[in-house]
PDB file of C-alpha atoms in Angstrom:
ATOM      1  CA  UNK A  16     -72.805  31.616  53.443  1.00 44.00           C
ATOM      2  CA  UNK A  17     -73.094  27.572  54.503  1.00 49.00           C
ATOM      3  CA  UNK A  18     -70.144  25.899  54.178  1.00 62.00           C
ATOM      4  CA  UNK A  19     -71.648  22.449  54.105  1.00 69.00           C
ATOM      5  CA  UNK A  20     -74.084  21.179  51.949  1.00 83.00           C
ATOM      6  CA  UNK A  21     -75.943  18.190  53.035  1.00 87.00           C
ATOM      7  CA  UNK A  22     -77.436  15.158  51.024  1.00 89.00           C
ATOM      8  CA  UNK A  23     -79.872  14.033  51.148  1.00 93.00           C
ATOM      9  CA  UNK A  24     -82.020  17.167  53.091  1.00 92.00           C
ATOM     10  CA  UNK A  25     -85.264  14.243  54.316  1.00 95.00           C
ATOM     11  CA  UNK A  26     -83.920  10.148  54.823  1.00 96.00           C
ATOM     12  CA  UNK A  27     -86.810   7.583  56.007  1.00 97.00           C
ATOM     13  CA  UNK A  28     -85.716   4.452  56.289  1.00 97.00           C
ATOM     14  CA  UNK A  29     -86.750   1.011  58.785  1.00 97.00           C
ATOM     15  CA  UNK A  30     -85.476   0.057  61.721  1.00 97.00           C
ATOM     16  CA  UNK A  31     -82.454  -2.093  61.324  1.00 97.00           C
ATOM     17  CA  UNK A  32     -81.733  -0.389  58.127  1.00 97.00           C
ATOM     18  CA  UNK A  33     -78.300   1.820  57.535  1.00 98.00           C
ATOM     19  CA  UNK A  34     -78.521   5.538  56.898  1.00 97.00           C
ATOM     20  CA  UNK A  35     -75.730   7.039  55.075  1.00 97.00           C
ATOM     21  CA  UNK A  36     -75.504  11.106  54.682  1.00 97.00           C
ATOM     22  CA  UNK A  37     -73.447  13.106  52.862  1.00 97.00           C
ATOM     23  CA  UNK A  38     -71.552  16.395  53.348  1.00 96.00           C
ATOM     24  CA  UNK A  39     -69.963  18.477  51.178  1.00 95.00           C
ATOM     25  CA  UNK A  40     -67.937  21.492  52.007  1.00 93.00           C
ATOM     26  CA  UNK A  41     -65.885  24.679  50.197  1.00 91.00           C
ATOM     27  CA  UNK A  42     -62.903  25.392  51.656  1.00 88.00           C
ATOM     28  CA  UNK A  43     -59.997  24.054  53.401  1.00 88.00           C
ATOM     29  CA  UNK A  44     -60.723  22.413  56.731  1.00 89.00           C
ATOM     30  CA  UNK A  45     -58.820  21.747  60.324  1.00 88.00           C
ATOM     31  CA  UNK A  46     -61.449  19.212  61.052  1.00 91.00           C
ATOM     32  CA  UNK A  47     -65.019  17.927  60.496  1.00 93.00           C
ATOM     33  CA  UNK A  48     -67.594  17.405  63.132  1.00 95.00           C
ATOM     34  CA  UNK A  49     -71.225  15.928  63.134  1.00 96.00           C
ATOM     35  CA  UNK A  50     -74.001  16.543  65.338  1.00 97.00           C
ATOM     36  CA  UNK A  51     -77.439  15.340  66.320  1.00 97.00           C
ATOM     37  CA  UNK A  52     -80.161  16.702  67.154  1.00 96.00           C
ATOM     38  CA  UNK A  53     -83.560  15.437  68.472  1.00 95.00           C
ATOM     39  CA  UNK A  54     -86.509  17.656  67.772  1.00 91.00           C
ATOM     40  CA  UNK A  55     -86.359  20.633  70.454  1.00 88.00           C
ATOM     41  CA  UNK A  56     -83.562  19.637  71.511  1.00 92.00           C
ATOM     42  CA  UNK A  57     -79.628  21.458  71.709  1.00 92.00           C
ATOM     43  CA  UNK A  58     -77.090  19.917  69.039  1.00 95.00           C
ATOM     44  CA  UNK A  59     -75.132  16.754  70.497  1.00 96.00           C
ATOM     45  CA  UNK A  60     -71.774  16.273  69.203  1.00 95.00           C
ATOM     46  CA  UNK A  61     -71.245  12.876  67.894  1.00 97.00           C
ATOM     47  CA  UNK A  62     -67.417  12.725  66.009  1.00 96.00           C
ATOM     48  CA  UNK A  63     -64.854  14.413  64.652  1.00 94.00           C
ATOM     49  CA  UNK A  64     -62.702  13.681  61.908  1.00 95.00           C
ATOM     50  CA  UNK A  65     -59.278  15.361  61.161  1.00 92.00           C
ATOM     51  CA  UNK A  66     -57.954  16.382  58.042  1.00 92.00           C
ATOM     52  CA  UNK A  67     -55.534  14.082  57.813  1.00 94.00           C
ATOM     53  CA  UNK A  68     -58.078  11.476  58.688  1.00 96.00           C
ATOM     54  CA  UNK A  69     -60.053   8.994  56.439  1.00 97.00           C
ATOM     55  CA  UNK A  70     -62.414   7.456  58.735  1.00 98.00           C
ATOM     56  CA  UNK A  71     -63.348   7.137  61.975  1.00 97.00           C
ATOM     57  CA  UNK A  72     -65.571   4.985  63.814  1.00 97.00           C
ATOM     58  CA  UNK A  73     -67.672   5.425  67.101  1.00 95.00           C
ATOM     59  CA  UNK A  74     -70.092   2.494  67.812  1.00 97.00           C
ATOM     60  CA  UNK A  75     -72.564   2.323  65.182  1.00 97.00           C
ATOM     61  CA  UNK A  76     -71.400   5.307  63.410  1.00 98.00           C
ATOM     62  CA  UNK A  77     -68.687   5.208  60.644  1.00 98.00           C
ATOM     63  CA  UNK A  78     -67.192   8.500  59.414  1.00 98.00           C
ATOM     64  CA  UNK A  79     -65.326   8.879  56.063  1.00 98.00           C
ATOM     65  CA  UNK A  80     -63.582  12.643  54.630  1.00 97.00           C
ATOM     66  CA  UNK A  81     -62.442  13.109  51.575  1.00 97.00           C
ATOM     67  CA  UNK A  82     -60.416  15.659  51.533  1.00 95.00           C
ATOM     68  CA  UNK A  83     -59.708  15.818  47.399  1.00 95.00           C
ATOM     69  CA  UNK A  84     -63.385  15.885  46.871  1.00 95.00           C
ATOM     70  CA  UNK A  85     -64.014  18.397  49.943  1.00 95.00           C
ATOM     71  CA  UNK A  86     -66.855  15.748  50.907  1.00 96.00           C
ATOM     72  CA  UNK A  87     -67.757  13.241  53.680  1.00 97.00           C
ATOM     73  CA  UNK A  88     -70.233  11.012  54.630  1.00 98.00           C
ATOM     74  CA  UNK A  89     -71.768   9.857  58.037  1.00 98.00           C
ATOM     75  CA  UNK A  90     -72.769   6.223  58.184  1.00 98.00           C
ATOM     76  CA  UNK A  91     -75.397   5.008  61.023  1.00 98.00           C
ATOM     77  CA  UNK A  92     -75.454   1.520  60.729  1.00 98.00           C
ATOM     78  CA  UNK A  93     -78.652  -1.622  62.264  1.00 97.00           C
ATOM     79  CA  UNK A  94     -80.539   2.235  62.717  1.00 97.00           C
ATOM     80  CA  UNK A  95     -83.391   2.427  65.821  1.00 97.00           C
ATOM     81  CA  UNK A  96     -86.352   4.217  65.889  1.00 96.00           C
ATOM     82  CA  UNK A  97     -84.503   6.388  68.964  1.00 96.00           C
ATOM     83  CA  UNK A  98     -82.029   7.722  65.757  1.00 97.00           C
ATOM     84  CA  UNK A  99     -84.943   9.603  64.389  1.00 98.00           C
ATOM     85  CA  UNK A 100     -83.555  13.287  64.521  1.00 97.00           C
ATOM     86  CA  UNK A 101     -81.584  15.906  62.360  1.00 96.00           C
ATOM     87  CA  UNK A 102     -77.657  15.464  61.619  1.00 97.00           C
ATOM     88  CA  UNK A 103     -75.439  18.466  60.399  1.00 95.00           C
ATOM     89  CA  UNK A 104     -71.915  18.441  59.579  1.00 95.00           C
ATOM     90  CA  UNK A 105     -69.675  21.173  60.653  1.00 94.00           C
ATOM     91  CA  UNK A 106     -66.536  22.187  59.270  1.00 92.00           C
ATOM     92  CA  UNK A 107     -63.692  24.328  61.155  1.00 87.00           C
ATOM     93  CA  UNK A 108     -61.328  26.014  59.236  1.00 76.00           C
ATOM     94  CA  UNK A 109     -60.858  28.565  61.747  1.00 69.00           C
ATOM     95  CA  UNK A 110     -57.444  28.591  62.624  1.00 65.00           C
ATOM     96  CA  UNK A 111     -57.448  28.840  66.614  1.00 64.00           C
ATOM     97  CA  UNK A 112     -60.913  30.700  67.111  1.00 70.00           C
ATOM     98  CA  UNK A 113     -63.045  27.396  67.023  1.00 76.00           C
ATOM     99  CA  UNK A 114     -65.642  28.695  64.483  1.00 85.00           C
ATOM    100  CA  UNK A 115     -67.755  26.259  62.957  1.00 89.00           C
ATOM    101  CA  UNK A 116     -69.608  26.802  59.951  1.00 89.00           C
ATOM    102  CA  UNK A 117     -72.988  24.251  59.608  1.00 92.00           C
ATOM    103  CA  UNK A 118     -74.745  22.553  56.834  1.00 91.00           C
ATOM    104  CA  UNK A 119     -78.545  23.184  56.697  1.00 91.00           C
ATOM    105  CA  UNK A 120     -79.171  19.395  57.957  1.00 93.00           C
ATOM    106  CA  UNK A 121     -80.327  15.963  57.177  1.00 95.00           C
ATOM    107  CA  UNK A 122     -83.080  14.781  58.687  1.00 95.00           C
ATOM    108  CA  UNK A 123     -83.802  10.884  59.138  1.00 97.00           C
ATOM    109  CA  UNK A 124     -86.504   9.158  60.026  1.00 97.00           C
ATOM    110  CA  UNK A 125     -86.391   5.290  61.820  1.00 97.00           C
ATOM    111  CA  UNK A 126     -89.568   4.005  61.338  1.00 96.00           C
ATOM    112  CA  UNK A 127     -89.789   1.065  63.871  1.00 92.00           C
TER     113      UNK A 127
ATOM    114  CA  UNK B   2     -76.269  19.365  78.417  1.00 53.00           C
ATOM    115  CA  UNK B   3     -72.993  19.754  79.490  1.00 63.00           C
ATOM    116  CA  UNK B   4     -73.737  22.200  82.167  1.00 92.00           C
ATOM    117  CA  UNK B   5     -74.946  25.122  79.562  1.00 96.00           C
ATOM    118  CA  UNK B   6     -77.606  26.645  80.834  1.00 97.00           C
ATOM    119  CA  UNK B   7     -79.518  29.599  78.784  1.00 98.00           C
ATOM    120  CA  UNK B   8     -82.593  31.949  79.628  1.00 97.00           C
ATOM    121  CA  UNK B   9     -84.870  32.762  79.330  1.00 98.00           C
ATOM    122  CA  UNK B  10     -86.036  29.366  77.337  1.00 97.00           C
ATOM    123  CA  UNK B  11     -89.300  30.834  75.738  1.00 97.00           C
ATOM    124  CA  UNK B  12     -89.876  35.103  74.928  1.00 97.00           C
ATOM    125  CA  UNK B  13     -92.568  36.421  72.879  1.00 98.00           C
ATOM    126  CA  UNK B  14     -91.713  40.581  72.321  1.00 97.00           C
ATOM    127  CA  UNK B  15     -92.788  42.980  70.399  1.00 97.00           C
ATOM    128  CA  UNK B  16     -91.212  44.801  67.623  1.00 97.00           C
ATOM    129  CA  UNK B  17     -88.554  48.110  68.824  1.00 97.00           C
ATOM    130  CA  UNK B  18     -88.112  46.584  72.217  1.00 97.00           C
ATOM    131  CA  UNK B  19     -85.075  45.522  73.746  1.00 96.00           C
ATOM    132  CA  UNK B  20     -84.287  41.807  74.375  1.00 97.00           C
ATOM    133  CA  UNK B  21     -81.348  39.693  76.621  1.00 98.00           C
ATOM    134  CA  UNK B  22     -80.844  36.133  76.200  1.00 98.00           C
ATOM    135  CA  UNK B  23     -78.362  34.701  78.624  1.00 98.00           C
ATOM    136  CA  UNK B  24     -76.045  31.836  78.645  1.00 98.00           C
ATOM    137  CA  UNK B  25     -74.503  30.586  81.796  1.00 98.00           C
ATOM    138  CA  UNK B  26     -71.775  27.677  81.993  1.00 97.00           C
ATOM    139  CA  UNK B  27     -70.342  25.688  84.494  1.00 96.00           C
ATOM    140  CA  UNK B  28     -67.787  23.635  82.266  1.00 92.00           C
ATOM    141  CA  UNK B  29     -65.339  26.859  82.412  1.00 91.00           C
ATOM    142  CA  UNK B  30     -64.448  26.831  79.089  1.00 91.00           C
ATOM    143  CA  UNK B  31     -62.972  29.720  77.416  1.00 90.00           C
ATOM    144  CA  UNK B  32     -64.778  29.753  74.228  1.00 92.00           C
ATOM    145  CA  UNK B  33     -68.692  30.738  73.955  1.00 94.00           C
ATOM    146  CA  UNK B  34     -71.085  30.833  70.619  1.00 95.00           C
ATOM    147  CA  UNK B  35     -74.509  32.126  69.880  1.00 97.00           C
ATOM    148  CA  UNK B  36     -76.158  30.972  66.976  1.00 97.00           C
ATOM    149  CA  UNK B  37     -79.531  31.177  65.472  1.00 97.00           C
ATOM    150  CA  UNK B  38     -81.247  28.329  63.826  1.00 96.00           C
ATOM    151  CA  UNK B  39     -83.756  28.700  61.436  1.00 93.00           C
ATOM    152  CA  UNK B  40     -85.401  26.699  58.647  1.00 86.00           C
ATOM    153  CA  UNK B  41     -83.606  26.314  55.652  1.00 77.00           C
ATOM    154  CA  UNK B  42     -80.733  28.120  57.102  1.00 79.00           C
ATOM    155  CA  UNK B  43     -79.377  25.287  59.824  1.00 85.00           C
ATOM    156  CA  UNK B  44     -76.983  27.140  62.190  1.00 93.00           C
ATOM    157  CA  UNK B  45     -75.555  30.097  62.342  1.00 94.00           C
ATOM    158  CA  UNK B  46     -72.836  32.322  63.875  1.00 94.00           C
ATOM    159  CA  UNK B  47     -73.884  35.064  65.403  1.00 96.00           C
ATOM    160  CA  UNK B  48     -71.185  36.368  67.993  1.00 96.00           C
ATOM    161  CA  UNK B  49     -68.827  34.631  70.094  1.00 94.00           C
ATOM    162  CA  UNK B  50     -65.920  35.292  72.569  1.00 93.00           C
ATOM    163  CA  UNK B  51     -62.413  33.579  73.022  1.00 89.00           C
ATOM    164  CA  UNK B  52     -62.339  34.988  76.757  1.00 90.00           C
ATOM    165  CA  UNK B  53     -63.622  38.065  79.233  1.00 93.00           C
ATOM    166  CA  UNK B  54     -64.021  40.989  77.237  1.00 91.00           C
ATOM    167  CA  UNK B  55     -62.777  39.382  74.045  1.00 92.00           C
ATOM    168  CA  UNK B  56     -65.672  38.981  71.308  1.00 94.00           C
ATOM    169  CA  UNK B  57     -65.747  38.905  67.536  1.00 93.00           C
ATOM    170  CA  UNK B  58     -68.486  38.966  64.975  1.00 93.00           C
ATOM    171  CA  UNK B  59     -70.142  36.085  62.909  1.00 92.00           C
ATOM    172  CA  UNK B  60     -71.822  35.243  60.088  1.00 90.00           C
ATOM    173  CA  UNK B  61     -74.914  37.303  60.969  1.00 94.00           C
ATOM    174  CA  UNK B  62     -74.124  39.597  63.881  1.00 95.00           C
ATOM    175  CA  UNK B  63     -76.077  42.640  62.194  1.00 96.00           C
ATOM    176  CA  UNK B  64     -78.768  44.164  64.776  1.00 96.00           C
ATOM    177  CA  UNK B  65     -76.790  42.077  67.810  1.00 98.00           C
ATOM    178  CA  UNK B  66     -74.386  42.919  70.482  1.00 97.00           C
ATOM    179  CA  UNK B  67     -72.849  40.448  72.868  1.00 98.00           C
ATOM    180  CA  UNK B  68     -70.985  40.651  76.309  1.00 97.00           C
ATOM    181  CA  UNK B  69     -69.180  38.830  78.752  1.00 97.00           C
ATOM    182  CA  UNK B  70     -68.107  40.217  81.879  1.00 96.00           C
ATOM    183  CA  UNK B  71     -67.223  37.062  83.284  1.00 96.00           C
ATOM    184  CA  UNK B  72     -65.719  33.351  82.199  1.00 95.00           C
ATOM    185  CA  UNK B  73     -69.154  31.504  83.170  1.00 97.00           C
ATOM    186  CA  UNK B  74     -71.738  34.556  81.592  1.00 97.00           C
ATOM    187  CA  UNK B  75     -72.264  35.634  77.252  1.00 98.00           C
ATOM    188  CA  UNK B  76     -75.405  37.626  77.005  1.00 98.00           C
ATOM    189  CA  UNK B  77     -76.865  38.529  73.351  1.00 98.00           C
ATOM    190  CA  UNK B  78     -78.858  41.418  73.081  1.00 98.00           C
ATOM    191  CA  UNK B  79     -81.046  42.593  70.311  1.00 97.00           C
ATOM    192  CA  UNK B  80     -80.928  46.074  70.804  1.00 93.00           C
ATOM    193  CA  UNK B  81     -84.278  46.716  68.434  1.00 96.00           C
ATOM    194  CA  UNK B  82     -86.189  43.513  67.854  1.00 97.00           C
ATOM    195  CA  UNK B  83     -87.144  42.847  64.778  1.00 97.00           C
ATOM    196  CA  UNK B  84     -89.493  40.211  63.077  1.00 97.00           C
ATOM    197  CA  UNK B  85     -86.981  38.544  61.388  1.00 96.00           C
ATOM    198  CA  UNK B  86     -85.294  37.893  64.663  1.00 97.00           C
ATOM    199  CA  UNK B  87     -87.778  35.227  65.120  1.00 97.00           C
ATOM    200  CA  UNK B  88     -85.736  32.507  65.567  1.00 97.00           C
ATOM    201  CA  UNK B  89     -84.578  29.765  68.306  1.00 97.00           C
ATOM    202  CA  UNK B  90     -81.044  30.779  69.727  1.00 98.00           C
ATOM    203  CA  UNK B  91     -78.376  28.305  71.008  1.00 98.00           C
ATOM    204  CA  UNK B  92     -75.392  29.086  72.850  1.00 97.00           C
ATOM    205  CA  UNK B  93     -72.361  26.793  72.395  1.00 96.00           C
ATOM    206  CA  UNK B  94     -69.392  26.258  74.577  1.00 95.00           C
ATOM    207  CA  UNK B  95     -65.642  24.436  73.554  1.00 91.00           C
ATOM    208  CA  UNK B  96     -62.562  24.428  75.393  1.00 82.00           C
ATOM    209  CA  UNK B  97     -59.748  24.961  73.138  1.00 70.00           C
ATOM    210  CA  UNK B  98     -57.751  22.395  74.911  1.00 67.00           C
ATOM    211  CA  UNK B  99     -59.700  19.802  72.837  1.00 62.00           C
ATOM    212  CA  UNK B 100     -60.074  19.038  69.518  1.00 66.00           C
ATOM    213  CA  UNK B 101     -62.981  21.657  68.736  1.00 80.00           C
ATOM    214  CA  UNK B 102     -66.172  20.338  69.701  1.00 89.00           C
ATOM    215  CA  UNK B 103     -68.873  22.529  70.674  1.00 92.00           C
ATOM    216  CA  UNK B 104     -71.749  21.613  73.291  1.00 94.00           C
ATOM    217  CA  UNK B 105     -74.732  23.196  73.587  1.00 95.00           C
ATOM    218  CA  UNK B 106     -77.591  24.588  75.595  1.00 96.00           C
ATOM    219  CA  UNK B 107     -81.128  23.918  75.399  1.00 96.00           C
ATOM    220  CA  UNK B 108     -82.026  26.852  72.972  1.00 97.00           C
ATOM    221  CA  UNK B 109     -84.380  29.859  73.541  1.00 98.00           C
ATOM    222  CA  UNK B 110     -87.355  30.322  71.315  1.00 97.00           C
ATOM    223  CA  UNK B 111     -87.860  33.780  71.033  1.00 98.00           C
ATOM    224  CA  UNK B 112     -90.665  35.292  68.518  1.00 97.00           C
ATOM    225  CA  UNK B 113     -91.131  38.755  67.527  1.00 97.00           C
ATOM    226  CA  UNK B 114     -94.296  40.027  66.806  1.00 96.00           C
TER     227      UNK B 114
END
């Protein structure tokens, strides 16, 4: 069973545009991760957000979790073509073992 | 790619025959992941291990078996392959001295006809 539930599933938006997506999960969580990937490509971690975290930012990406609504949303902000990919959120409520559990994806498109 | 290698990175088999994908690190870390990717489905667990000889099931470990004789090595074998074992298969490394991430190989495609 997926955890997290990603909105929207397909983004297309230009070049110097933001893209937001959204994640919502089921259960209690240890932390919240997000990941790219490019098309053949291995996932690349990109941030990870603590439960007792709000937000979190990393360069051009801002990271919010809401914990009450079991939700949170990955902003890319001024996007470039080279963001074209696939994001997924994963959520760890593992404990100590490290097990992520993955949405089925967003996938955005930067048109230059 | 954080020093994850995996192979082989393409296999085409047929159906009933055995099948190894291996995943060799360099990073040391004591935690190793095999998922399977497939559309509509994004990622998931198959096996993973927490050290040598330690291994637990995932979310869909049915018709899979996993080892790891050594820190740097997790193999996944299909014992049987089946056609709906098509799928592209990423290993996934963390150290548990972090805060959780995972970082992953290349992938393997492997189809099953």
């Amino acid at each position: 069973s997926q955890q997290g539930e990603e909105d929207p599933q397909a983004l297309s938006i230009q070049e110097g545009e933001n893209a937001t997506m959204n994640c919502s999960y089921k259960t209690s969580i240890n932390n919240l991760q997000w990941y790219r990937q490019n098309s053949g490509r291995g996932l690349v971690h990109l941030i990870l957000i603590r439960s007792n975290e709000r937000e979190k930012h990393s360069g051009r990406l801002r990271v919010t979790l809401d914990t009450s609504k079991k939700s949170s949303s990955l902003l890319i902000t001024a996007s470039r073509a080279a963001d074209t990919a696939s994001y997924f959120c994963a959520t760890d409520a593992s404990g100590n073992t490290g097990k992520l559990i993955f949405g089925q994806g967003t996938t955005l498109q930067v048109k230059p | 790619d954080a020093g994850i290698t995996q192979s082989p990175r393409h296999k085409v088999t047929e159906t009933g025959t055995p099948v190894t994908l291996r995943c060799h690190q360099t990073e040391n870390h004591r935690y190793m992941y095999w998922y399977r990717q497939d559309p509509g489905h994004g990622l998931r667990l198959i096996h993973y291990s927490y050290g040598v000889k330690d291994t637990d099931k995932g979310e869909v470990s049915d018709g899979y078996s996993v080892s790891r004789s050594k820190t740097e090595d997790f193999l996944l074998t299909l014992e049987s392959a089946t056609s709906s074992q098509t799928s592209v298969y990423f290993c996934a490394i963390s150290d548990p001295g972090g805060f959780g991430e995972q970082y992953f190989g290349p992938g393997t495609r492997l189809t099953v006809t």
